[in-house]
Coordinates of C-alpha atoms and ligand atoms in Angstrom, one line a residue:
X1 CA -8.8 -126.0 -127.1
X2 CA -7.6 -128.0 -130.1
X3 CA -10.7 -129.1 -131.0
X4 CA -12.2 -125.8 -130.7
X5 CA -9.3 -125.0 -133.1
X6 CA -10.2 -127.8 -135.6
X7 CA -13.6 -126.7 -135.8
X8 CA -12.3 -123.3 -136.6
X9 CA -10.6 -125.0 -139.3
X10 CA -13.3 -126.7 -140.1
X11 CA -15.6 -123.6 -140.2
X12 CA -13.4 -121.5 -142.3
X13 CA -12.8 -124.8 -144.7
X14 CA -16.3 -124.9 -145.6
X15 CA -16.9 -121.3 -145.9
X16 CA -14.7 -121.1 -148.5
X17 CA -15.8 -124.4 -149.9
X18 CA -18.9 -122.9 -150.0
X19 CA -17.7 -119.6 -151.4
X20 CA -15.9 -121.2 -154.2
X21 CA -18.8 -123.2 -155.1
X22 CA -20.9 -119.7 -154.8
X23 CA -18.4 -118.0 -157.2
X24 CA -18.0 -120.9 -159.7
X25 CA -22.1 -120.4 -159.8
X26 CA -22.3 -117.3 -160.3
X27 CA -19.5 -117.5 -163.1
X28 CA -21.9 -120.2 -164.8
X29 CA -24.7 -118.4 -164.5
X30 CA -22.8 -115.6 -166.0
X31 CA -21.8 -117.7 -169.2
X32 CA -25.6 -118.7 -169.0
X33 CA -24.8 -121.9 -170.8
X34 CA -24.4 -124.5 -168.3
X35 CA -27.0 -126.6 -168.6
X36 CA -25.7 -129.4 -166.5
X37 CA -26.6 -127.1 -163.2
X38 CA -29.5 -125.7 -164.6
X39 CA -31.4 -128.4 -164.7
X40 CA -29.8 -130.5 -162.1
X41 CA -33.4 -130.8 -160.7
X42 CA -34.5 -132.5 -163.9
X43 CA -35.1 -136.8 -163.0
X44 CA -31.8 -138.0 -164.2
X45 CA -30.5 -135.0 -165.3
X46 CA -26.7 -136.7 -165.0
X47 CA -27.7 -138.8 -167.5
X48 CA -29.2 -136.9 -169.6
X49 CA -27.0 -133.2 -169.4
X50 CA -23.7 -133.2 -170.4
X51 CA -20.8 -131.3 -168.3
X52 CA -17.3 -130.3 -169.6
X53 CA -15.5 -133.7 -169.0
X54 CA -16.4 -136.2 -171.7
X55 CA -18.8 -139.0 -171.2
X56 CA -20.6 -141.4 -173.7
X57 CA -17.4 -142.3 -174.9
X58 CA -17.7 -145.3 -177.2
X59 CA -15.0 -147.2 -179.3
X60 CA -16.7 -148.0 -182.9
X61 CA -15.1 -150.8 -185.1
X62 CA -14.0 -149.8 -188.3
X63 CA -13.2 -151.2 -191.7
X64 CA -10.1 -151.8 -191.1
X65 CA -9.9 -152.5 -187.4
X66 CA -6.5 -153.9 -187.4
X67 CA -4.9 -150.0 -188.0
X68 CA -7.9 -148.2 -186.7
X69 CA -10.8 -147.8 -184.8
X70 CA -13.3 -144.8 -183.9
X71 CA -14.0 -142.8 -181.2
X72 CA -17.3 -140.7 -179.9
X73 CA -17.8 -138.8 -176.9
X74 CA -20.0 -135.9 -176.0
X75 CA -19.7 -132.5 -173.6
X76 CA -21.4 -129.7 -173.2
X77 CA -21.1 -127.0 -175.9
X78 CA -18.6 -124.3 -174.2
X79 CA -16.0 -127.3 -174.9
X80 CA -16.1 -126.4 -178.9
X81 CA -12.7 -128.6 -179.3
X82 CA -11.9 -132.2 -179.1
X83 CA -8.4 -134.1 -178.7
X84 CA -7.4 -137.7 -178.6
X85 CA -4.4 -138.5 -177.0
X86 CA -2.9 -142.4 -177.6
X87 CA 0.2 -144.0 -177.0
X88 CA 1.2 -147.7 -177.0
X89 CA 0.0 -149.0 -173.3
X90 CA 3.3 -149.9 -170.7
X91 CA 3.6 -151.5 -167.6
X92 CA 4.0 -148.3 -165.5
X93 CA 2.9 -144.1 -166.4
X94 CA 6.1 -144.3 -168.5
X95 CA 4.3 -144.1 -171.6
X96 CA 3.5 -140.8 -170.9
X97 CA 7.3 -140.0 -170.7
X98 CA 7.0 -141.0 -174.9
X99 CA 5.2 -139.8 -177.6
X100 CA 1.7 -139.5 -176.7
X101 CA 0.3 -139.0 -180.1
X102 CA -2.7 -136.3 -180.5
X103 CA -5.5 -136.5 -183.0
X104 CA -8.0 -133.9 -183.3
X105 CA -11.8 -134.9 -183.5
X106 CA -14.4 -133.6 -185.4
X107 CA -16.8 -131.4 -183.4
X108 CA -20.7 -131.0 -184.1
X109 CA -23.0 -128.8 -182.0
X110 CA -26.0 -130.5 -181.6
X111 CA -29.6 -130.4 -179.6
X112 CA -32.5 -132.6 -179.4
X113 CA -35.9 -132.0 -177.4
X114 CA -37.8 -135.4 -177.1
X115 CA -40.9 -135.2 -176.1
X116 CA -41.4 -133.8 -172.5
X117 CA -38.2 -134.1 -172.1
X118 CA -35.9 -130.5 -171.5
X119 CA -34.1 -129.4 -174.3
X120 CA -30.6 -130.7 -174.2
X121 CA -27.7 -129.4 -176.3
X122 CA -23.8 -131.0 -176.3
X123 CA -21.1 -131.1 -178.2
X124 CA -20.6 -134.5 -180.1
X125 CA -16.7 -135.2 -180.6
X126 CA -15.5 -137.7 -183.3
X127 CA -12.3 -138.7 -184.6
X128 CA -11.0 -142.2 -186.4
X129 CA -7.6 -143.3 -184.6
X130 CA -6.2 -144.6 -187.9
X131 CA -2.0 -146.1 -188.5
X132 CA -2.1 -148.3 -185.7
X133 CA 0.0 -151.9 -185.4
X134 CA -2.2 -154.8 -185.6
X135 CA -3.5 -157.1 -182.0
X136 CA -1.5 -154.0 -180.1
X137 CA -3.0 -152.7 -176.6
X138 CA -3.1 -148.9 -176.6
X139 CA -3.8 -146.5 -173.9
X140 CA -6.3 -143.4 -174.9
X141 CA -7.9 -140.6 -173.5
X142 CA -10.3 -138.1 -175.2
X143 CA -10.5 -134.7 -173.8
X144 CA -11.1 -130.5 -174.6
X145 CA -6.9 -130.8 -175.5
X146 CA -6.3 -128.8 -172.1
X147 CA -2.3 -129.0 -170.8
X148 CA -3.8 -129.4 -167.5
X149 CA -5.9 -132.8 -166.5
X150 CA -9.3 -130.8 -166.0
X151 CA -11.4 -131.8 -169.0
X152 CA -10.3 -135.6 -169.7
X153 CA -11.5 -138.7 -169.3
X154 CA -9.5 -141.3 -168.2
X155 CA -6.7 -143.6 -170.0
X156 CA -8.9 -146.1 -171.7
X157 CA -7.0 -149.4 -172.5
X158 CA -7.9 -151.0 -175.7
X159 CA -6.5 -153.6 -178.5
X160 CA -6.8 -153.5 -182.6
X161 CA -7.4 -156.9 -184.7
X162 CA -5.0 -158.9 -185.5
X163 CA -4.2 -159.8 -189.4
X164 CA -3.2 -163.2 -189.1
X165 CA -6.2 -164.7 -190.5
X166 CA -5.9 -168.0 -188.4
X167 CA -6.0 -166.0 -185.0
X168 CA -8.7 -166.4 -182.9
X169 CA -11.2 -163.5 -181.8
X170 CA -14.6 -163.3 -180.1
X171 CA -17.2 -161.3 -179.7
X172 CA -20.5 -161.0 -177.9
X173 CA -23.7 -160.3 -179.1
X174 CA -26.8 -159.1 -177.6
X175 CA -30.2 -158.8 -178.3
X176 CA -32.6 -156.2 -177.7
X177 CA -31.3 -154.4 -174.7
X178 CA -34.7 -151.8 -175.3
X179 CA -36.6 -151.0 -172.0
X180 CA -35.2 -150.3 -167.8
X181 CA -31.6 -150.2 -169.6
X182 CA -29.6 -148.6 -166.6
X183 CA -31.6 -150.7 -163.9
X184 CA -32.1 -154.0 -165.3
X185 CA -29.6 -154.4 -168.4
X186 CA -26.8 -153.3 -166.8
X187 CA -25.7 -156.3 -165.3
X188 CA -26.2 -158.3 -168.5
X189 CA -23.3 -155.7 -170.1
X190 CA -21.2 -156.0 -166.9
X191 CA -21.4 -159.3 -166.2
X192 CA -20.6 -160.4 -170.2
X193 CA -17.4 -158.5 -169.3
X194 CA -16.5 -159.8 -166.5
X195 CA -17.1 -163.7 -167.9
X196 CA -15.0 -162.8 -170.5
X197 CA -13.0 -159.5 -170.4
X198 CA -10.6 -160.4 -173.7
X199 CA -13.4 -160.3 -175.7
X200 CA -12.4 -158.3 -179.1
X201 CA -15.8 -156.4 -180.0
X202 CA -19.4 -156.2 -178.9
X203 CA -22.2 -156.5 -181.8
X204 CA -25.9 -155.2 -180.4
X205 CA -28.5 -156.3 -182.7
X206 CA -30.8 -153.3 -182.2
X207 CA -33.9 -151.7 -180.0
X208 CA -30.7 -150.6 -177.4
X209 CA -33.4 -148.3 -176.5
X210 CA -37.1 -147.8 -176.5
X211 CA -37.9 -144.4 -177.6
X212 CA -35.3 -143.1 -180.8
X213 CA -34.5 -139.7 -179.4
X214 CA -34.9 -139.8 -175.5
X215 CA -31.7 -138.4 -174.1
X216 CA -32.4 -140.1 -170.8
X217 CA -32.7 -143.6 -172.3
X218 CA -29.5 -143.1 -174.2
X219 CA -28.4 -141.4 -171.0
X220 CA -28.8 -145.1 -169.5
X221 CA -27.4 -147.3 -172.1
X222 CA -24.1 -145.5 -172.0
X223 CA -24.1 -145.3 -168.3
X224 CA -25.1 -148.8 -167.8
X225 CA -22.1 -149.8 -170.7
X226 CA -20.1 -147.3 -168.7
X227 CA -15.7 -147.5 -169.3
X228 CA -17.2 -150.9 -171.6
X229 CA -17.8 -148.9 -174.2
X230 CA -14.6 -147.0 -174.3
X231 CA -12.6 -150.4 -173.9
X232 CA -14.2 -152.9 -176.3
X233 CA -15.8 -151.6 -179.5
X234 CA -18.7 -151.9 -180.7
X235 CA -21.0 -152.8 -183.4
X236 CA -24.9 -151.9 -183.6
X237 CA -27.3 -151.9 -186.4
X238 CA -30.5 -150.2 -185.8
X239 CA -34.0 -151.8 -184.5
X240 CA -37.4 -150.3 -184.9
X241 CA -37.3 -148.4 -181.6
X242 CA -34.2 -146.5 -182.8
X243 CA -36.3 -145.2 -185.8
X244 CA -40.2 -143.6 -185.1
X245 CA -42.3 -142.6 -188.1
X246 CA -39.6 -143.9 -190.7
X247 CA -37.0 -141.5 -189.0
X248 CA -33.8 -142.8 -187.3
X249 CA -32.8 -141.3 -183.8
X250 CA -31.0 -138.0 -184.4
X251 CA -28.5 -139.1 -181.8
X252 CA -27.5 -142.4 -183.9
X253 CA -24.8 -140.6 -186.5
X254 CA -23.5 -138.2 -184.0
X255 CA -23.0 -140.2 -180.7
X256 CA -21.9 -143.2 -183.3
X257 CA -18.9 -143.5 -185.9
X258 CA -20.0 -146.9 -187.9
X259 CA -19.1 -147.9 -191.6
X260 CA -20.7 -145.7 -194.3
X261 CA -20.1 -147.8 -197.1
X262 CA -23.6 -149.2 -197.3
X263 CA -25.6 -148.4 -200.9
X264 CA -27.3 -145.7 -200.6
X265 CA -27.0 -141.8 -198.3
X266 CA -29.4 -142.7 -196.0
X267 CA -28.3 -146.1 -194.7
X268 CA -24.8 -144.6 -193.7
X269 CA -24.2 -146.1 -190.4
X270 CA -27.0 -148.4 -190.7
X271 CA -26.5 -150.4 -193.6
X272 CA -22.7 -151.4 -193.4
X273 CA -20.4 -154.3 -194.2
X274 CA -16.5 -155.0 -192.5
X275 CA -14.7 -157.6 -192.0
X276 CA -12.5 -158.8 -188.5
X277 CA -9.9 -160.9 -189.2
X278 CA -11.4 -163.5 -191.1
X279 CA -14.9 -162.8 -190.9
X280 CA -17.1 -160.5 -192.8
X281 CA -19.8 -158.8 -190.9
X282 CA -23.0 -157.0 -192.3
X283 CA -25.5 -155.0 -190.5
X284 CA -28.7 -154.6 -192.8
X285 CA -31.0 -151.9 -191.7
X286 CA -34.2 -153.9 -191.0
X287 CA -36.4 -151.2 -190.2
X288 CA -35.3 -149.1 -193.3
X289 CA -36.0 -152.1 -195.1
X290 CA -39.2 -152.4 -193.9
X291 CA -40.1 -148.3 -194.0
X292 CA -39.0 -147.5 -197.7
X293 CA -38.9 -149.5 -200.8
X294 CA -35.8 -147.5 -202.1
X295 CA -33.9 -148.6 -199.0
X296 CA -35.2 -152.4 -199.7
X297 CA -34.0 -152.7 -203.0
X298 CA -31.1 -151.1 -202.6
X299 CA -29.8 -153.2 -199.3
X300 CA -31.0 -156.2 -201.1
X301 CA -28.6 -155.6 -204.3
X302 CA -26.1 -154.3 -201.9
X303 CA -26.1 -157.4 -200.2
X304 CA -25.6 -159.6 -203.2
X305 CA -22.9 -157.6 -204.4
X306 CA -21.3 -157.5 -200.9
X307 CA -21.2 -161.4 -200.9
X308 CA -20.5 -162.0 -204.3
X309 CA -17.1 -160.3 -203.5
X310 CA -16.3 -161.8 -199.8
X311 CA -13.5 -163.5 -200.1
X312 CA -13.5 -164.2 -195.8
X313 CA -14.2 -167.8 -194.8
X314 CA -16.6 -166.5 -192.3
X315 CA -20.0 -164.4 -192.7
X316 CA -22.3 -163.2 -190.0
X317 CA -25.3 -161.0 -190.7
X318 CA -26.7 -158.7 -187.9
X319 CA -30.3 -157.1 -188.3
X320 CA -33.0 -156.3 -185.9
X321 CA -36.0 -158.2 -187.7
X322 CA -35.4 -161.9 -187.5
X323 CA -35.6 -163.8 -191.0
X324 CA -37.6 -166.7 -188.8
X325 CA -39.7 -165.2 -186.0
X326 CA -40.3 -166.8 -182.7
X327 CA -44.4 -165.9 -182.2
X328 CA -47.3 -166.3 -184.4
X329 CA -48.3 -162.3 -185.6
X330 CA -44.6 -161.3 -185.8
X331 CA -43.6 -163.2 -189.2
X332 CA -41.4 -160.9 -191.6
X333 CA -42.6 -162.6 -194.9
X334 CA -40.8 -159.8 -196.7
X335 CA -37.4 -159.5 -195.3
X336 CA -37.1 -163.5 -195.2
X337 CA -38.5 -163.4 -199.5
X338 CA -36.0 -160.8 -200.3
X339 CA -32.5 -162.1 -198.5
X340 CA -33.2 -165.9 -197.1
X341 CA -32.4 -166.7 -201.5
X342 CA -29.2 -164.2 -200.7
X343 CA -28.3 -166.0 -197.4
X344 CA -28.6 -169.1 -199.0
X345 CA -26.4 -168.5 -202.2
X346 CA -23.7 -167.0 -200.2
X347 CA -23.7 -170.0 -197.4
X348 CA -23.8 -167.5 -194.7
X349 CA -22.9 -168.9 -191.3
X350 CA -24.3 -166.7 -188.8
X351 CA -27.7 -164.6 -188.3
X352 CA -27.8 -162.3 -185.2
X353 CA -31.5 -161.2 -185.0
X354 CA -33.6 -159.1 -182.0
X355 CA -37.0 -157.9 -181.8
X356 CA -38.8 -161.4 -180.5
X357 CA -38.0 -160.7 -176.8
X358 CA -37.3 -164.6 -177.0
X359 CA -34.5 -166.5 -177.7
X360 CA -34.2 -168.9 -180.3
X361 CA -31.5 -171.1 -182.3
X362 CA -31.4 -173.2 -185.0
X363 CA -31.6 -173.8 -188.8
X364 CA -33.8 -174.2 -191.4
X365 CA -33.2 -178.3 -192.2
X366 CA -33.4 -179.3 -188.8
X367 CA -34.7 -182.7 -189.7
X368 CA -34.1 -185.6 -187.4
X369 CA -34.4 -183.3 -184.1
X370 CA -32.0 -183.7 -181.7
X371 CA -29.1 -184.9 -183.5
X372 CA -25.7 -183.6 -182.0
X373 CA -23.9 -183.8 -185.1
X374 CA -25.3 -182.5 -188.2
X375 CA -23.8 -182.3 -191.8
X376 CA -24.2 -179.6 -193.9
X377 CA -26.3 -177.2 -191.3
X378 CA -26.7 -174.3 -193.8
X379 CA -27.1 -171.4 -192.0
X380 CA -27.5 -170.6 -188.0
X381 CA -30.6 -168.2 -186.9
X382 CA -30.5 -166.6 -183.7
X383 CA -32.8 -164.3 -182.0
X384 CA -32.1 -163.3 -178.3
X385 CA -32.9 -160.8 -175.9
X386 CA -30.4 -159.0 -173.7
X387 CA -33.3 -156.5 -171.9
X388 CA -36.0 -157.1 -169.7
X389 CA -39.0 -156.8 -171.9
X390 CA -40.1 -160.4 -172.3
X391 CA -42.3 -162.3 -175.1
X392 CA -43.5 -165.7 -175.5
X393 CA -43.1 -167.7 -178.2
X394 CA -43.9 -171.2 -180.1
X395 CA -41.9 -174.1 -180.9
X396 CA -40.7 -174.0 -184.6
X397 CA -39.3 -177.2 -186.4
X398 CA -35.7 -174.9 -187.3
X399 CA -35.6 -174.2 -183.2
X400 CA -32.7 -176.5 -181.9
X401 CA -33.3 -174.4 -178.8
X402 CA -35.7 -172.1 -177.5
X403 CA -36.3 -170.2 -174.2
X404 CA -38.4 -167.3 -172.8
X405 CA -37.9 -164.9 -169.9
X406 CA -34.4 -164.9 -170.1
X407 CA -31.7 -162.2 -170.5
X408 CA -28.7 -163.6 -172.0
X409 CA -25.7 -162.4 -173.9
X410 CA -23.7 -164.6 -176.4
X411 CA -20.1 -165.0 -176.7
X412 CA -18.9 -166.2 -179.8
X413 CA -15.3 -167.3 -180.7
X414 CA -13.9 -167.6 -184.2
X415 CA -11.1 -169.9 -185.0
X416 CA -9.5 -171.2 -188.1
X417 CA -12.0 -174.0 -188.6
X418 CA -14.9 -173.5 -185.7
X419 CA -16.9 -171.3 -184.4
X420 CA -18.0 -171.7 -181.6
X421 CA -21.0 -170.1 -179.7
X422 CA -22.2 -170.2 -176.0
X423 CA -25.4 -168.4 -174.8
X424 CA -25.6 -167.4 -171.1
X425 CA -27.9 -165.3 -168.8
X426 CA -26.2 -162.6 -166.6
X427 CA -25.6 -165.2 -163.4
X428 CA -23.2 -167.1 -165.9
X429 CA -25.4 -170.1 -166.8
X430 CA -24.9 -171.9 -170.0
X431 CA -28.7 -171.9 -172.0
X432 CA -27.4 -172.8 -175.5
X433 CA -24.3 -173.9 -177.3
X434 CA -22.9 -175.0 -180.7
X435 CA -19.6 -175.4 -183.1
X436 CA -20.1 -175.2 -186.1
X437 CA -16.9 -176.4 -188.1
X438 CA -16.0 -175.6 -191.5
X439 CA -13.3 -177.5 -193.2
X440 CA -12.7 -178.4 -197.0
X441 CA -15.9 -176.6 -198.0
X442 CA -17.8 -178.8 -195.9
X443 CA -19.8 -177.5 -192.4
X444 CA -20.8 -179.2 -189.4
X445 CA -22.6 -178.5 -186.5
X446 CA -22.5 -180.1 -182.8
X447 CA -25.1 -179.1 -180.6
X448 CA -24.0 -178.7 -177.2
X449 CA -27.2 -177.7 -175.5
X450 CA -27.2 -177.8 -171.3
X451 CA -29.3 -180.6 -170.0
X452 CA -31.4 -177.8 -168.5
X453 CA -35.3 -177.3 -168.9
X454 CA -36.8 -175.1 -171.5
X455 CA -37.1 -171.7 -169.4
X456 CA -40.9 -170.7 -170.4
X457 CA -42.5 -167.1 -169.1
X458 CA -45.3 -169.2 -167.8
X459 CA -43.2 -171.1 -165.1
X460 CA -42.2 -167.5 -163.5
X461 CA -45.0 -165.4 -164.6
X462 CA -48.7 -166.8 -163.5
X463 CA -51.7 -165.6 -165.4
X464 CA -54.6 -164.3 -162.8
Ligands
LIG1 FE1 -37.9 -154.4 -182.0

């Protein structure tokens, strides 16, 4: 008898499970705008469709990240409004007993249709979280401003810069993340965070994706960065793949808030300069370099100007083209005539490159190979690879290190005197490591490197 009864419940529960889910249907299909269920046939349609509760939500650094920082999220276009809620983060809920404060974003209707792709339209949201106290842990959430909890994300935890100029910060940087970005980067994101969780911002040196406007590709880098993206910010400068036929990705500006005090209109958000505590950080726009002579001259200028005036005892430079390629057929004579004289003159410490599907480290006077210690290193070239798509390469005499067939992420910590800089793959594994130490206008570098083998894609991957 009672289980007769709790199948009646049982019954009568789904019906009007069932019935509800009928209705809200209906009401939908009504509206005629929900996209999400229309297409919910479509191969990763959750990617790629937005719903009324946010996702893509992404924490940008801005110039002043100490008091600020940006925030992006998309939903589908019936939510025409956007709020950000913040508060200081407690212990316990009790900051919600305080003065959550509210910000309203800035709301653009957008669509894109890429390739065979179905048309998909959202809502991009966008606002700049600005008057905050510096190295402070906030809560935030970004939602349609609703009194109810329907239409929010969750409380995202997240921490300015500091503006003591002797604290330490780190950050990771990845190479080209490009191709199978949900099934095979993922874990490269993840697992970054997990080996080091305090990290302060993420830098991506371009190509995230493969194909500039494919919602589903984007649909997978934000998914596989998932609540990452929300929690650390980021930096990205643009790769080739994020620009086709000289155009960049129509999703760039509005699923992105990134500088826009680059020299000309149309490097906003690609060409930028900022500075983190004590280091100034410049993303030049390789590929607009590389697509329009307007854009070369004026980055190149730009870039001269910006250093001339960098008063920060640090410089790092992230572009997608590498200044010093890894493989024969992929030189970029041009880019390397036009700034290596600029990245000389301006002792820049650091250059974060992509595109080589290789990894590579070093510096131009590498003379005497080998040597753990070396005076007066001049600059650092990297290029790595964060993705799955791999390249071979040759040894170079500026390689100090060099390995194929390898994802690997880089965490790199900035002190008052060192930087220091460890590569690893996504199990954990040190591949390459170095100080570099700056004191009394004088910079050293010690080589750390693992005493493990060369990784080549010949050892993994036999020709037939
Ligand atoms: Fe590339």
């Amino acid at each position: 008898m009672k289980t007769r009864r709790s199948l009646a419940i049982f019954l009568l529960a789904t019906l009007t499970n069932f019935a509800l889910a009928a209705q809200e249907h209906t009401v939908t299909e009504h509206h005629g705008h929900s996209h999400y269920i229309e297409h919910d046939s479509a191969v990763g349609h959750k990617l790629m469709f937005p719903s009324k509760t946010p996702d893509r939500i992404i924490a940008n650094l801005t110039l002043d990240p100490a008091h600020s920082f940006a925030v992006n999220w998309r939903t589908e276009q019936q939510i025409a409004k956007g709020v950000v809620e913040i508060a200081v983060a407690t212990d316990g809920p009790e900051f919600l007993l305080g003065n959550v404060r509210k910000i309203e974003a800035q709301t653009e209707m957008f669509e894109n249709q890429n390739r065979n792709e179905p048309l998909v339209k959202a809502a991009y949201h966008s606002a700049v979280i600005s008057d905050l106290q510096p190295r402070t842990t906030y809560v935030y959430r970004v939602g349609n401003g609703s009194e109810d909890n329907n239409y929010w994300s969750e409380w995202f935890q997240f921490t300015t810069a500091g503006t003591d100029m002797k604290e330490p910060f780190s950050f990771i940087y990845f190479g080209d993340a490009q191709n199978n970005v949900k099934s095979l980067w993922s874990r490269v994101i993840r697992n970054s965070y997990r080996q080091f969780p305090h990290v302060d911002f993420m830098l991506h040196a371009g190509d995230l994706i493969n194909d500039r406007d494919a919602n589903l590709e984007w649909g997978e880098w934000f998914y596989a960065g998932s609540f990452i993206h929300a929690t650390v910010p980021s930096m990205m400068t643009p790769g080739n793949h994020e620009y086709r036929d000289g155009v960049l990705s129509s999703l760039w500006r509005p699923q992105f808030t990134l500088p826009e005090n680059g020299p000309i209109d149309a490097l906003k958000e690609t060409c930028y300069a900022l500075d983190y505590q004590n280091m100034k950080l410049i993303s030049i726009d390789a590929e607009g370099f590389d697509e329009s002579l307007e854009a070369r001259e004026a980055q190149v200028k730009w870039l001269d100007s910006v250093l001339s005036a960098n008063t920060k005892k640090w410089t790092a430079i992230t572009m997608h083209y590498p200044i010093f390629s890894t493989a024969e057929g992929r030189d970029n004579k041009e880019l390397r005539e036009a700034l290596k004289p600029i990245i000389d003159k301006y002792k820049v410490d650091l250059v974060l490159q992509g595109h080589d599907h290789t990894y590579a480290r070093g510096y131009v006077k590498n003379e005497g190979k080998g040597l753990t210690v070396v005076k007066d290193a001049g600059t650092v070239y990297a290029v790595s690879v964060s993705g799955p798509k791999m390249y071979e390469s040759k040894n170079r005499d500026w390689m100090v290190r060099r390995g194929e067939f390898t994802q690997l992420f880089q965490i790199i910590t900035v002190s008052k005197d060192t930087i220091k800089y460890g590569a690893y793959t996504p199990t954990g594994n040190l591949y390459d490591a170095f100080d570099l130490i700056k004191k009394n206008g004088k910079k050293r570098l010690i080589n750390k490197l693992p005493d493990s083998p060369t990784r080549l894609k010949k050892d993994f991957v036999k020709e037939e």
